[in-house]
Coordinates of C-alpha atoms in Angstrom, one line a residue:
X1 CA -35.1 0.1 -60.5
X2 CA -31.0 -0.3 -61.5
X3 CA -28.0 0.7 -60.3
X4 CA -24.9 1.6 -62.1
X5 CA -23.0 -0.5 -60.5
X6 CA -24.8 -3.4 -61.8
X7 CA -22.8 -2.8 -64.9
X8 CA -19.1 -2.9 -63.3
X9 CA -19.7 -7.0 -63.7
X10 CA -18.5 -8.2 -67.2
X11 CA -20.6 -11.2 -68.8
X12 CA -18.2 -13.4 -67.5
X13 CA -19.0 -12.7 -63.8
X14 CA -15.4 -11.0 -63.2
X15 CA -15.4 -8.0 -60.7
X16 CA -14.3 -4.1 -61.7
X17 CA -13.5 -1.1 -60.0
X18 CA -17.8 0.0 -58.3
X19 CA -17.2 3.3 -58.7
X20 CA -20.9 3.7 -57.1
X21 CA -22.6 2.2 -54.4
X22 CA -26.2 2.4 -53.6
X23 CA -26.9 3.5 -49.8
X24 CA -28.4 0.1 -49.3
X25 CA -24.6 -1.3 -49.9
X26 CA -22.7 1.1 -48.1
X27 CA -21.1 0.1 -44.6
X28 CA -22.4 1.7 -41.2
X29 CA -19.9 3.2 -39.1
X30 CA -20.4 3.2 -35.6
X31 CA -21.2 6.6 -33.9
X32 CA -18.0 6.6 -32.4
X33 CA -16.4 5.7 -35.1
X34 CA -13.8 9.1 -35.7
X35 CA -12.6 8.3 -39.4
X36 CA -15.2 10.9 -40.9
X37 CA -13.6 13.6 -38.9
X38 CA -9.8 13.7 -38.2
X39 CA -10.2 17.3 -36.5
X40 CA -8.7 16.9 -32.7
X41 CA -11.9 18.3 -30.7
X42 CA -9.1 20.4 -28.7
X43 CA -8.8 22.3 -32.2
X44 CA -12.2 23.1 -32.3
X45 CA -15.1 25.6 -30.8
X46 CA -17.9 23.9 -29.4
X47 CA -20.6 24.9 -27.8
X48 CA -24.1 23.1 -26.3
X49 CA -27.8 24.6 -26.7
X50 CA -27.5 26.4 -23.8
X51 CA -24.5 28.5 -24.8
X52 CA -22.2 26.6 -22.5
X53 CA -18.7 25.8 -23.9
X54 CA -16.5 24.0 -20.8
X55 CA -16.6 20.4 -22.5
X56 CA -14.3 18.9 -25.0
X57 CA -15.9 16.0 -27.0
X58 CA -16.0 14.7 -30.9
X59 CA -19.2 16.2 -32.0
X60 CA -22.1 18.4 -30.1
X61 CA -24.3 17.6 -32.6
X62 CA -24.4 13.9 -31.6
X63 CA -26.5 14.9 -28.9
X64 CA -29.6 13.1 -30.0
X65 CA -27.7 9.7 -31.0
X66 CA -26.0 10.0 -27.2
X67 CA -29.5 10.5 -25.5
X68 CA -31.2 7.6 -27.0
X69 CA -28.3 5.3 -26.0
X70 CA -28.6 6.5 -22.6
X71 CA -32.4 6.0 -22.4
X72 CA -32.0 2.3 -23.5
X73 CA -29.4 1.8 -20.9
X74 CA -31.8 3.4 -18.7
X75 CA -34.1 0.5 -19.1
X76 CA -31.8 -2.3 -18.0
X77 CA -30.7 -0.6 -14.9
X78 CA -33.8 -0.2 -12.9
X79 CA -32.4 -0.4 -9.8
X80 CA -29.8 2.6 -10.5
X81 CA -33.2 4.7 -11.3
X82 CA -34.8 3.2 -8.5
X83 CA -32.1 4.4 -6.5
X84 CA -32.6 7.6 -8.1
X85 CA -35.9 8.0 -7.7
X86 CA -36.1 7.2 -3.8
X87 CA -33.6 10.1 -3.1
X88 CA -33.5 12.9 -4.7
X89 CA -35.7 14.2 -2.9
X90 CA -33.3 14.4 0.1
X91 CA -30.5 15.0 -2.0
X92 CA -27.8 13.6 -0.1
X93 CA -24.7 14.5 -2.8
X94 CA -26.1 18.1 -2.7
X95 CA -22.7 20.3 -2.4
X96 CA -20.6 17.4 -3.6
X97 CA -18.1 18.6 -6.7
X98 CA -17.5 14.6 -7.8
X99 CA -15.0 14.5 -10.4
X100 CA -14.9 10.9 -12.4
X101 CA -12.5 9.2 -14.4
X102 CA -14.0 5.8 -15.7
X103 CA -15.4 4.7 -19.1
X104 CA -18.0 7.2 -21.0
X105 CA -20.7 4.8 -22.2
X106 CA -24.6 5.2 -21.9
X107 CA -24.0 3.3 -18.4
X108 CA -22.0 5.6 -17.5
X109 CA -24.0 8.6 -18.4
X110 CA -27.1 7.0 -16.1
X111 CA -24.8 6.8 -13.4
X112 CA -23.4 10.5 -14.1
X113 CA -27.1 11.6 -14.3
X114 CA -28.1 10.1 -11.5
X115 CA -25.8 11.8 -9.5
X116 CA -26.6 15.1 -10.6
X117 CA -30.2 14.3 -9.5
X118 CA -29.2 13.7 -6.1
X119 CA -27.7 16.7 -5.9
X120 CA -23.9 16.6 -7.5
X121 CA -21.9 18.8 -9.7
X122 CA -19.6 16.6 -11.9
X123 CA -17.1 17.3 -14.6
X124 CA -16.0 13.5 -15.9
X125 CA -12.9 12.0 -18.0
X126 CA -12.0 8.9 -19.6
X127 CA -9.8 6.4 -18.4
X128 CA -9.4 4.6 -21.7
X129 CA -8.4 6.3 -25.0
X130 CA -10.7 3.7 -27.2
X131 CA -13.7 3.3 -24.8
X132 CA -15.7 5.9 -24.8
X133 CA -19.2 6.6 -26.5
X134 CA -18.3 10.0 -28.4
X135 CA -22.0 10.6 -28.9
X136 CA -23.1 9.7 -25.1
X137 CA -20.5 12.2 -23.8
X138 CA -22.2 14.5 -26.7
X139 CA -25.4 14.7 -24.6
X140 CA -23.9 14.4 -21.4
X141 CA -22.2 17.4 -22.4
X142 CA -25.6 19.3 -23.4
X143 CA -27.0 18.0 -20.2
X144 CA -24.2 20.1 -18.5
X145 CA -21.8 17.7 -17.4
X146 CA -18.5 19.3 -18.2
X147 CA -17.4 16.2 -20.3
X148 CA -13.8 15.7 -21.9
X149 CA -13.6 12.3 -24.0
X150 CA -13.3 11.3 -26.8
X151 CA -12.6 7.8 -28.9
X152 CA -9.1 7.6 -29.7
X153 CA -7.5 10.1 -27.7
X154 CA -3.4 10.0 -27.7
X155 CA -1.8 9.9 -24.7
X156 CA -1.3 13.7 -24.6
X157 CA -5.3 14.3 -24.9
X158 CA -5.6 11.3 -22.2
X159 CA -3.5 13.6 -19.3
X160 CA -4.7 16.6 -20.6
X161 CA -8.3 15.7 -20.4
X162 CA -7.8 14.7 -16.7
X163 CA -5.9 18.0 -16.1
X164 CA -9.0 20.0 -17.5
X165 CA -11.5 18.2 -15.7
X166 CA -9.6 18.6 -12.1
X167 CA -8.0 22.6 -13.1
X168 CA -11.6 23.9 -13.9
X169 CA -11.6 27.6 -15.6
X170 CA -14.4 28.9 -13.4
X171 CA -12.3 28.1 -9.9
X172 CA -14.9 24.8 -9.5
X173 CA -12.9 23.0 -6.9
X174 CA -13.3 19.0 -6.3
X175 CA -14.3 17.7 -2.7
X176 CA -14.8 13.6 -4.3
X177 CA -13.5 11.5 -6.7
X178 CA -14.7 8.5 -8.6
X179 CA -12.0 6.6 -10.5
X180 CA -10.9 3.8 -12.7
X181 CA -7.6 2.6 -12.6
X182 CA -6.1 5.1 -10.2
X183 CA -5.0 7.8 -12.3
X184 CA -6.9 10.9 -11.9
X185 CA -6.1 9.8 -8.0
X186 CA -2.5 10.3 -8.9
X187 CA -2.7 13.3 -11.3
X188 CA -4.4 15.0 -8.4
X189 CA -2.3 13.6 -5.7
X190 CA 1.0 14.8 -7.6
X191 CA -0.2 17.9 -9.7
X192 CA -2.6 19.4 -7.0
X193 CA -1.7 18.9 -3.9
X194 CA -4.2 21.5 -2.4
X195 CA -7.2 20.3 -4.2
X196 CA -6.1 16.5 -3.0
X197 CA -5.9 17.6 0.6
X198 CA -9.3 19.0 0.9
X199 CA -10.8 16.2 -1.3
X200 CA -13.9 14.4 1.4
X201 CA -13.1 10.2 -0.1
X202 CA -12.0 8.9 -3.2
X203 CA -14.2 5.7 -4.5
X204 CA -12.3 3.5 -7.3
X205 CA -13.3 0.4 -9.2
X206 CA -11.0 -1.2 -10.3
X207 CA -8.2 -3.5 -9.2
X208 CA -5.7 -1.3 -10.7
X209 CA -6.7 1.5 -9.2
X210 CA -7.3 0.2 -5.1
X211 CA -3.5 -1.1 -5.7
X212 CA -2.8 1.8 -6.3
X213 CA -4.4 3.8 -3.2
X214 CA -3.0 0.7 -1.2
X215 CA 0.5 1.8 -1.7
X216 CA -0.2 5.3 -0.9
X217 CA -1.8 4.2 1.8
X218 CA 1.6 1.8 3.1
X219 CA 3.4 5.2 2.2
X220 CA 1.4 7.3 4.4
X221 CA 0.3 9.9 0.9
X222 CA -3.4 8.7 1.3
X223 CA -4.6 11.9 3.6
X224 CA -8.5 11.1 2.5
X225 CA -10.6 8.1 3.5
X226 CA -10.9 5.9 0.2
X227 CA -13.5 3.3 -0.4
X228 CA -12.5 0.0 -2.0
X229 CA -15.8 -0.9 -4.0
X230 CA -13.9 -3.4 -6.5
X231 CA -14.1 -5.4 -3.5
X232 CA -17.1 -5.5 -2.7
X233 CA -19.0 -8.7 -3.4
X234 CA -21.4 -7.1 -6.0
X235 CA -18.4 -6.0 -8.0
X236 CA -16.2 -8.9 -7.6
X237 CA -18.9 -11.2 -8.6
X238 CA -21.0 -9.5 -10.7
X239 CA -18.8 -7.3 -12.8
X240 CA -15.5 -9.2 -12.7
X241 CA -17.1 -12.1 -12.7
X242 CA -20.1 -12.4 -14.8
X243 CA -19.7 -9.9 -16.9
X244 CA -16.5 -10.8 -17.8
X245 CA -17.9 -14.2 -18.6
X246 CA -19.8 -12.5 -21.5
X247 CA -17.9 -9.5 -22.4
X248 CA -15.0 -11.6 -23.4
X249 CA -17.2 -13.5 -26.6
X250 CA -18.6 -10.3 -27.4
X251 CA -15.0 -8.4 -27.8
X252 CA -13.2 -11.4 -29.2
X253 CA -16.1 -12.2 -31.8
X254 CA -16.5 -8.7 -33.2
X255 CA -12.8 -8.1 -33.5
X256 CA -11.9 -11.2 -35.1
X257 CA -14.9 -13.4 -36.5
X258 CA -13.0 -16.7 -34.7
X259 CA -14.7 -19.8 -34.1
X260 CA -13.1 -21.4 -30.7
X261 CA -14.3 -24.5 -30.9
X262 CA -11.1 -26.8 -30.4
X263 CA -8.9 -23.3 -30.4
X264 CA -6.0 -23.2 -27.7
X265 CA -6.2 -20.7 -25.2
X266 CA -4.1 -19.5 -22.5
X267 CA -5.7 -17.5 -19.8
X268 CA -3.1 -15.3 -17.5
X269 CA -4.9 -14.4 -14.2
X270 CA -7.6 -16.6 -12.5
X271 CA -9.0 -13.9 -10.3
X272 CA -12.7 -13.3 -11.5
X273 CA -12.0 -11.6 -14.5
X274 CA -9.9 -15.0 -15.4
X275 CA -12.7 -17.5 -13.9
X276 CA -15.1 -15.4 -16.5
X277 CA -12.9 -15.6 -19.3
X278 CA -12.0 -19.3 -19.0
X279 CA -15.4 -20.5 -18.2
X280 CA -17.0 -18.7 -21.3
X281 CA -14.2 -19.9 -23.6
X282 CA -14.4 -23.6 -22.5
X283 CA -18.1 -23.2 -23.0
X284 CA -17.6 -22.9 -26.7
X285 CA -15.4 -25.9 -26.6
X286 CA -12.0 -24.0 -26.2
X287 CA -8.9 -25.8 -24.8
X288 CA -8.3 -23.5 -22.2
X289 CA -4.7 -22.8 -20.2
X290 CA -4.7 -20.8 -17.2
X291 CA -1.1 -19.2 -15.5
X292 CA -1.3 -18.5 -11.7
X293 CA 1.1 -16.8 -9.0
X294 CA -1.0 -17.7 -6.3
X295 CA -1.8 -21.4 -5.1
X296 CA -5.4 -20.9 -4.2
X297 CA -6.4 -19.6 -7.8
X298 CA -4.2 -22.4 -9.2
X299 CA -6.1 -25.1 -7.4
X300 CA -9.5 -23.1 -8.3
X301 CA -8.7 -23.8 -11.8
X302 CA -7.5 -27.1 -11.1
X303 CA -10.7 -28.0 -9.9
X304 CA -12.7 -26.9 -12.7
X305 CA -11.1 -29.2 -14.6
X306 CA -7.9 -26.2 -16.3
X307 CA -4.6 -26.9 -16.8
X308 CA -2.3 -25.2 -14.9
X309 CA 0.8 -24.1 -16.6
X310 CA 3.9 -22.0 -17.1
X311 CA 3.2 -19.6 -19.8
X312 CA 6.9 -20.3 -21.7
X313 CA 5.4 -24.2 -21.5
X314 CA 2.9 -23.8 -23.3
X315 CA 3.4 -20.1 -25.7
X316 CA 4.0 -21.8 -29.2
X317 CA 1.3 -23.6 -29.1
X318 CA -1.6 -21.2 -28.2
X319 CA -3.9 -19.4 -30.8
X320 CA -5.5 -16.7 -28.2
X321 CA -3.6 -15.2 -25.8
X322 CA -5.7 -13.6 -23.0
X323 CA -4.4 -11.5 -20.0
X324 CA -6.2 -10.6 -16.9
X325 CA -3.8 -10.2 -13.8
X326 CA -4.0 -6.5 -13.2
X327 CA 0.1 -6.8 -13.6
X328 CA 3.2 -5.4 -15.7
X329 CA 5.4 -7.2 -18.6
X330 CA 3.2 -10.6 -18.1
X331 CA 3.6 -11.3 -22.1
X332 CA 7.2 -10.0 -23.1
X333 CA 8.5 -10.2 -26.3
X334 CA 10.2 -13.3 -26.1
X335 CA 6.9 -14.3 -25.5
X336 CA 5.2 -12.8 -28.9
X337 CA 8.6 -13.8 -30.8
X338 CA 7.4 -17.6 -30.0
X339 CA 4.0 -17.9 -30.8
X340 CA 2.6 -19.3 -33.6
X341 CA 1.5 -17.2 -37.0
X342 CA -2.2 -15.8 -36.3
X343 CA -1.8 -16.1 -32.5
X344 CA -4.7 -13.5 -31.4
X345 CA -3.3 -11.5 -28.4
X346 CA -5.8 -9.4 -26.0
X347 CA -5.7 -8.2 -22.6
X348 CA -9.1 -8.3 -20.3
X349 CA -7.5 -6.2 -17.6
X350 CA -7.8 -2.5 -16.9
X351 CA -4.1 -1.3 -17.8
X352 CA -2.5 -1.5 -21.1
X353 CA 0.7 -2.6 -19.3
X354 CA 0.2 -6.5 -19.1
X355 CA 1.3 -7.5 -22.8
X356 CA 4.9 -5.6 -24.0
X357 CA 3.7 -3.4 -27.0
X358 CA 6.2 -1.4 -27.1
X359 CA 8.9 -4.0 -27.6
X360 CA 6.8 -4.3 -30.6
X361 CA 6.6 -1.1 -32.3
X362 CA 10.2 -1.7 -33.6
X363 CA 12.3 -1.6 -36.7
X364 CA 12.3 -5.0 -37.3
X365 CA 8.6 -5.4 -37.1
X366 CA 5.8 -3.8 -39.5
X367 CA 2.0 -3.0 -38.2
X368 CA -0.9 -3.5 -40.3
X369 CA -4.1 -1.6 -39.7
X370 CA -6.7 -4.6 -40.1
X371 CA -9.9 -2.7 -38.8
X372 CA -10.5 -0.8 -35.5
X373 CA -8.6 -1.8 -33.1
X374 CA -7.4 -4.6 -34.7
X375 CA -3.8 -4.9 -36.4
X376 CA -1.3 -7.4 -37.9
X377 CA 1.7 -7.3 -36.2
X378 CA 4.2 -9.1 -38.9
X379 CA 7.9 -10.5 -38.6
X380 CA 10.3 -10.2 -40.6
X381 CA 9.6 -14.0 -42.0
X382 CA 5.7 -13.4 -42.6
X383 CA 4.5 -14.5 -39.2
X384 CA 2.0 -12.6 -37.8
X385 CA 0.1 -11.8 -35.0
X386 CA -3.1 -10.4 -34.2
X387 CA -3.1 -7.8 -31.7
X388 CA -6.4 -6.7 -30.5
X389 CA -7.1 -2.7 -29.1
X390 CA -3.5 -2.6 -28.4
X391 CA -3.2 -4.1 -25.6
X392 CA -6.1 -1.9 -23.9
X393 CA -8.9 -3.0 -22.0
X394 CA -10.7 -5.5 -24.9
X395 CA -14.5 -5.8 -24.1
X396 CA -14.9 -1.8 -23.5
X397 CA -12.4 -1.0 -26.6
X398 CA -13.6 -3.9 -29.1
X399 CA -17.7 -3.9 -27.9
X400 CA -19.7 -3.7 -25.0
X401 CA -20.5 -5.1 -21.7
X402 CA -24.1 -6.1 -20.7
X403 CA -25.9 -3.1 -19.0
X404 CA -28.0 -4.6 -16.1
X405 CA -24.3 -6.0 -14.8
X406 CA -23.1 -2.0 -14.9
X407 CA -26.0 -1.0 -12.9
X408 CA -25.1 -3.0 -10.3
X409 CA -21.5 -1.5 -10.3
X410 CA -23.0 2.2 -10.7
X411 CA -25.5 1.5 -8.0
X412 CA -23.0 0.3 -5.3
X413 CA -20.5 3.0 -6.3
X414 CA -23.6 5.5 -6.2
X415 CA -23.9 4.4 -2.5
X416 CA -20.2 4.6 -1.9
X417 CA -20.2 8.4 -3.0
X418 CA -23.2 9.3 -0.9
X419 CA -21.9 7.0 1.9
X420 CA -18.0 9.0 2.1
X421 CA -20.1 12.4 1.5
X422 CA -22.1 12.2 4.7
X423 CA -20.3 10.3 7.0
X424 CA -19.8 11.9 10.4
X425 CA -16.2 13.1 10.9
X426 CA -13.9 10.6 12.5
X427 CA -16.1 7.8 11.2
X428 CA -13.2 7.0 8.2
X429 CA -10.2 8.1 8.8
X430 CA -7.1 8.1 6.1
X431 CA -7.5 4.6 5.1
X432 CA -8.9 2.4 2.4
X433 CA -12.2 0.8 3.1
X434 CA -14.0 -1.9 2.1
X435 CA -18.1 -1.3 1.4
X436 CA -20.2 -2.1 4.3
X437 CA -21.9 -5.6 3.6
X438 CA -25.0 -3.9 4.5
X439 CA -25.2 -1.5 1.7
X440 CA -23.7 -4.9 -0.7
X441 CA -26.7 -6.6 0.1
X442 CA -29.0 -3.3 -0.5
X443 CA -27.6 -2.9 -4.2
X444 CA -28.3 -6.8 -4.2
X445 CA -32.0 -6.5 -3.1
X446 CA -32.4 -3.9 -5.3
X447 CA -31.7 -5.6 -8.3
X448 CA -33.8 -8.8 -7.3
X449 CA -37.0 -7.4 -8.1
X450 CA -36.0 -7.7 -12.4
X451 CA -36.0 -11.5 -11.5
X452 CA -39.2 -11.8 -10.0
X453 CA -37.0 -12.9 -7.1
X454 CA -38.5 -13.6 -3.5
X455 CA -36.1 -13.6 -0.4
X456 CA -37.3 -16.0 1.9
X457 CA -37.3 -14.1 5.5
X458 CA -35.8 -15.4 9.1
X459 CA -38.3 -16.3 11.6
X460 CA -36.7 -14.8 15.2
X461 CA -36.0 -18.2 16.3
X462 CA -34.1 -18.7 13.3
X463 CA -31.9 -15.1 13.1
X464 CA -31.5 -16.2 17.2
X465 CA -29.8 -19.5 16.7
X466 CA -27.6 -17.8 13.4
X467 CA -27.0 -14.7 15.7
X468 CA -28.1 -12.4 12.9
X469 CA -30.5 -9.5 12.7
X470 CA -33.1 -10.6 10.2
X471 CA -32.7 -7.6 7.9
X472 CA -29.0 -7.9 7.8
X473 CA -25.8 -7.9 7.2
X474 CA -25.8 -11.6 6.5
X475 CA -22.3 -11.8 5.7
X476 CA -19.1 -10.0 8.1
X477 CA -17.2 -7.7 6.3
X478 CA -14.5 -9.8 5.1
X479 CA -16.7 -12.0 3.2
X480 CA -15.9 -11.3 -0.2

């Protein structure tokens, strides 16, 4: 068997133009990848199998890539079909009109599913332009979820993909929200004031996003209860935290092919998203920084053995720069001006405001397309930096995140739907709320089972002298 291209090597060993490569050779590109089609999907006519048209997504015909990515999610979150399973018989989201702003990935499209089988109608956004899974919201859209997402959106298709989700053609009409990072809260909250008013509880995920519903709530705009599940301690410690702890490799080896060993690092944030990040990071023998506002985190990292630091101290020495405070302008651009040529810049938090990009798309300053979602940013005298999903969220624009720590997150914000949904009236009031530690420790339980786990049990005596009940709550409410 031969190939032409064999030929397109001289005696000699010297390389020419391959005009021909065999399949074998060619690259992959992901599913999601959007180079083969630069058509904006609001330009085109799409409809599913079923004739049904009220979606906006890459490519339809996806469908089958999108549904086999949701099946193998399906088999690391048990306990989210588990959860499934034991109630939709009852349906207790039947009559519920959830729309959802978070990231489209085959997690997401169990969780989506899930709550159509207990009874929802949902029409979903994205709440980042780079993460979404084109071909998972491809079958969530033949499923019948009214889907708009897509990979690379601008910021035009970002708003007006939350506009068509919440301003439905067929007079659907919201009564709950689900939302990452706050913004389809707002867009609804500002642009449909109606809808907002009759909307039953809000659930959001993020950091971000309950800062957001917190001020509203100090203003006294938040006229629906709200449920604070990023909070909660199987979010805080489980998806902040530990999944964090992993993501962060996964993102930063991908995008740049780094070996950390002995690199400098500077961590900015040790909230749980910043304890992940710096503990995975020193695992591989990084030298890792961490910044702090706030004493308590400070000493945290002190006493896992960081150093504590100023982030001018320290800047032109660093070669990754990570982010993870959930704040604005924390690298500037006197910051980027100062580091060192090949500095790697990423932010692990949910908004694209924590590192200055725009100060960077100047005159002065030329960007250089490196490979998805990673560019060169150079200076005028050659240095460079390398700025990673532009700013954005890095493990959900530059990889993954591990599955069974999502189902935990989809379960407990599963429960914090159905929980808002059925609640007697005058049971939450127009307030932010915190997820009952009894229902914490039910997602927690349910999820013990995939570690052959075995709780040991109270005897009375025992729950008598704790002053517990010996099913539960365990914990009071502010234990976080």
């Amino acid at each position: 068997m031969t190939y032409d291209w064999i030929g397109s090597f001289t005696k000699k060993g010297i390389p020419r133009r391959l005009t021909h490569l065999p399949s074998c050779l060619t690259p992959l590109a992901s599913y999601t990848d959007s180079s083969d089609d630069e058509t904006s999907p609001r330009d085109k006519q799409q409809t599913n199998s079923k004739g049904i048209s009220d979606f906006c997504v890459k490519n339809i015909k996806q469908v089958e890539f999108g549904r086999r990515e949701i099946e193998i999610a399906e088999q690391e979150m048990t306990a989210l079909i588990s959860l499934r399973k034991r109630a939709q018989g009852e349906k207790p989201l039947s009559g519920a009109k959830i729309v959802g702003c978070t990231h489209i990935t085959a997690q997401t499209g169990v969780l989506i599913e899930t709550l159509c089988a207990l009874g929802a109608q949902c029409r979903w956004c994205a709440c980042n332009i780079y993460s979404t899974q084109n071909e998972v919201a491809a079958a969530l859209a033949e499923s019948g979820v009214a889907v708009f997402a897509w990979k690379g959106e601008s910021e035009d298709d970002f708003w007006w993909c939350i506009d068509r989700c919440v301003n439905a053609n067929s007079g659907w009409q919201a009564n709950m929200i689900l939302d990452d990072g706050g913004d389809l809260t707002h867009w609804v909250y500002k642009k449909y004031p109606n809808i907002y008013k009759k909307i039953r509880g809000i659930v959001e995920e993020s950091v971000t996003g309950v800062h957001r519903l917190y001020q509203l709530s100090k203003a006294g705009k938040l006229c629906v209860p709200a449920m604070n599940v990023n909070d909660s301690v199987t979010k805080q410690k489980f998806d902040n935290l530990y999944c964090c702890r992993e993501s962060i490799l996964d993102g930063l080896k991908r995008s740049t092919d780094v070996m950390f060993g002995g690199k400098q690092v500077v961590v900015c944030g040790y909230g749980e998203v910043g304890k992940g990040c710096s503990a995975a990071l020193k695992a591989l023998g990084a030298i890792v920084h961490v910044t702090e506002i706030d004493p308590i985190c400070a000493l945290q990292a002190c006493m896992e053995g960081f150093r504590v630091v100023k982030l001018n101290e320290v800047i032109r020495q660093m070669d990754v720069v990570i982010t993870c405070t959930g704040n604005k302008n924390v690298v500037t651009r006197e910051h980027l001006d100062r580091m060192k040529n090949g500095c790697i810049v990423c932010n692990m938090g949910h908004s694209n405001t924590e590192i200055d990009v725009s100060s960077l798309r100047m005159p002065d300053l030329t960007w250089e397309r490196i490979r998805s979602q990673v560019d060169h940013v150079i200076w005028p005298d050659g240095k460079r930096i390398v700025l990673l999903a532009e700013g954005r969220l890095l493990n959900l624009s530059c990889s993954t995140i591990p599955t069974f720590v999502l189902s935990i997150t989809a379960t407990t914000e599963a429960l914090a739907l159905i929980e808002l949904y059925n609640a007697p009236e005058g049971r939450y009031k127009q307030d932010v709320y915190l997820l009952p530690k009894k229902m914490d420790e039910y997602v927690a339980s349910l999820h013990l089972p995939a570690f052959d786990a075995h709780l040991t049990e109270l005897t009375d005596e025992q729950a008598k002298y704790l002053g517990l009940n010996k099913n539960g709550p365990f914990k009071p409410n502010y234990y976080r």
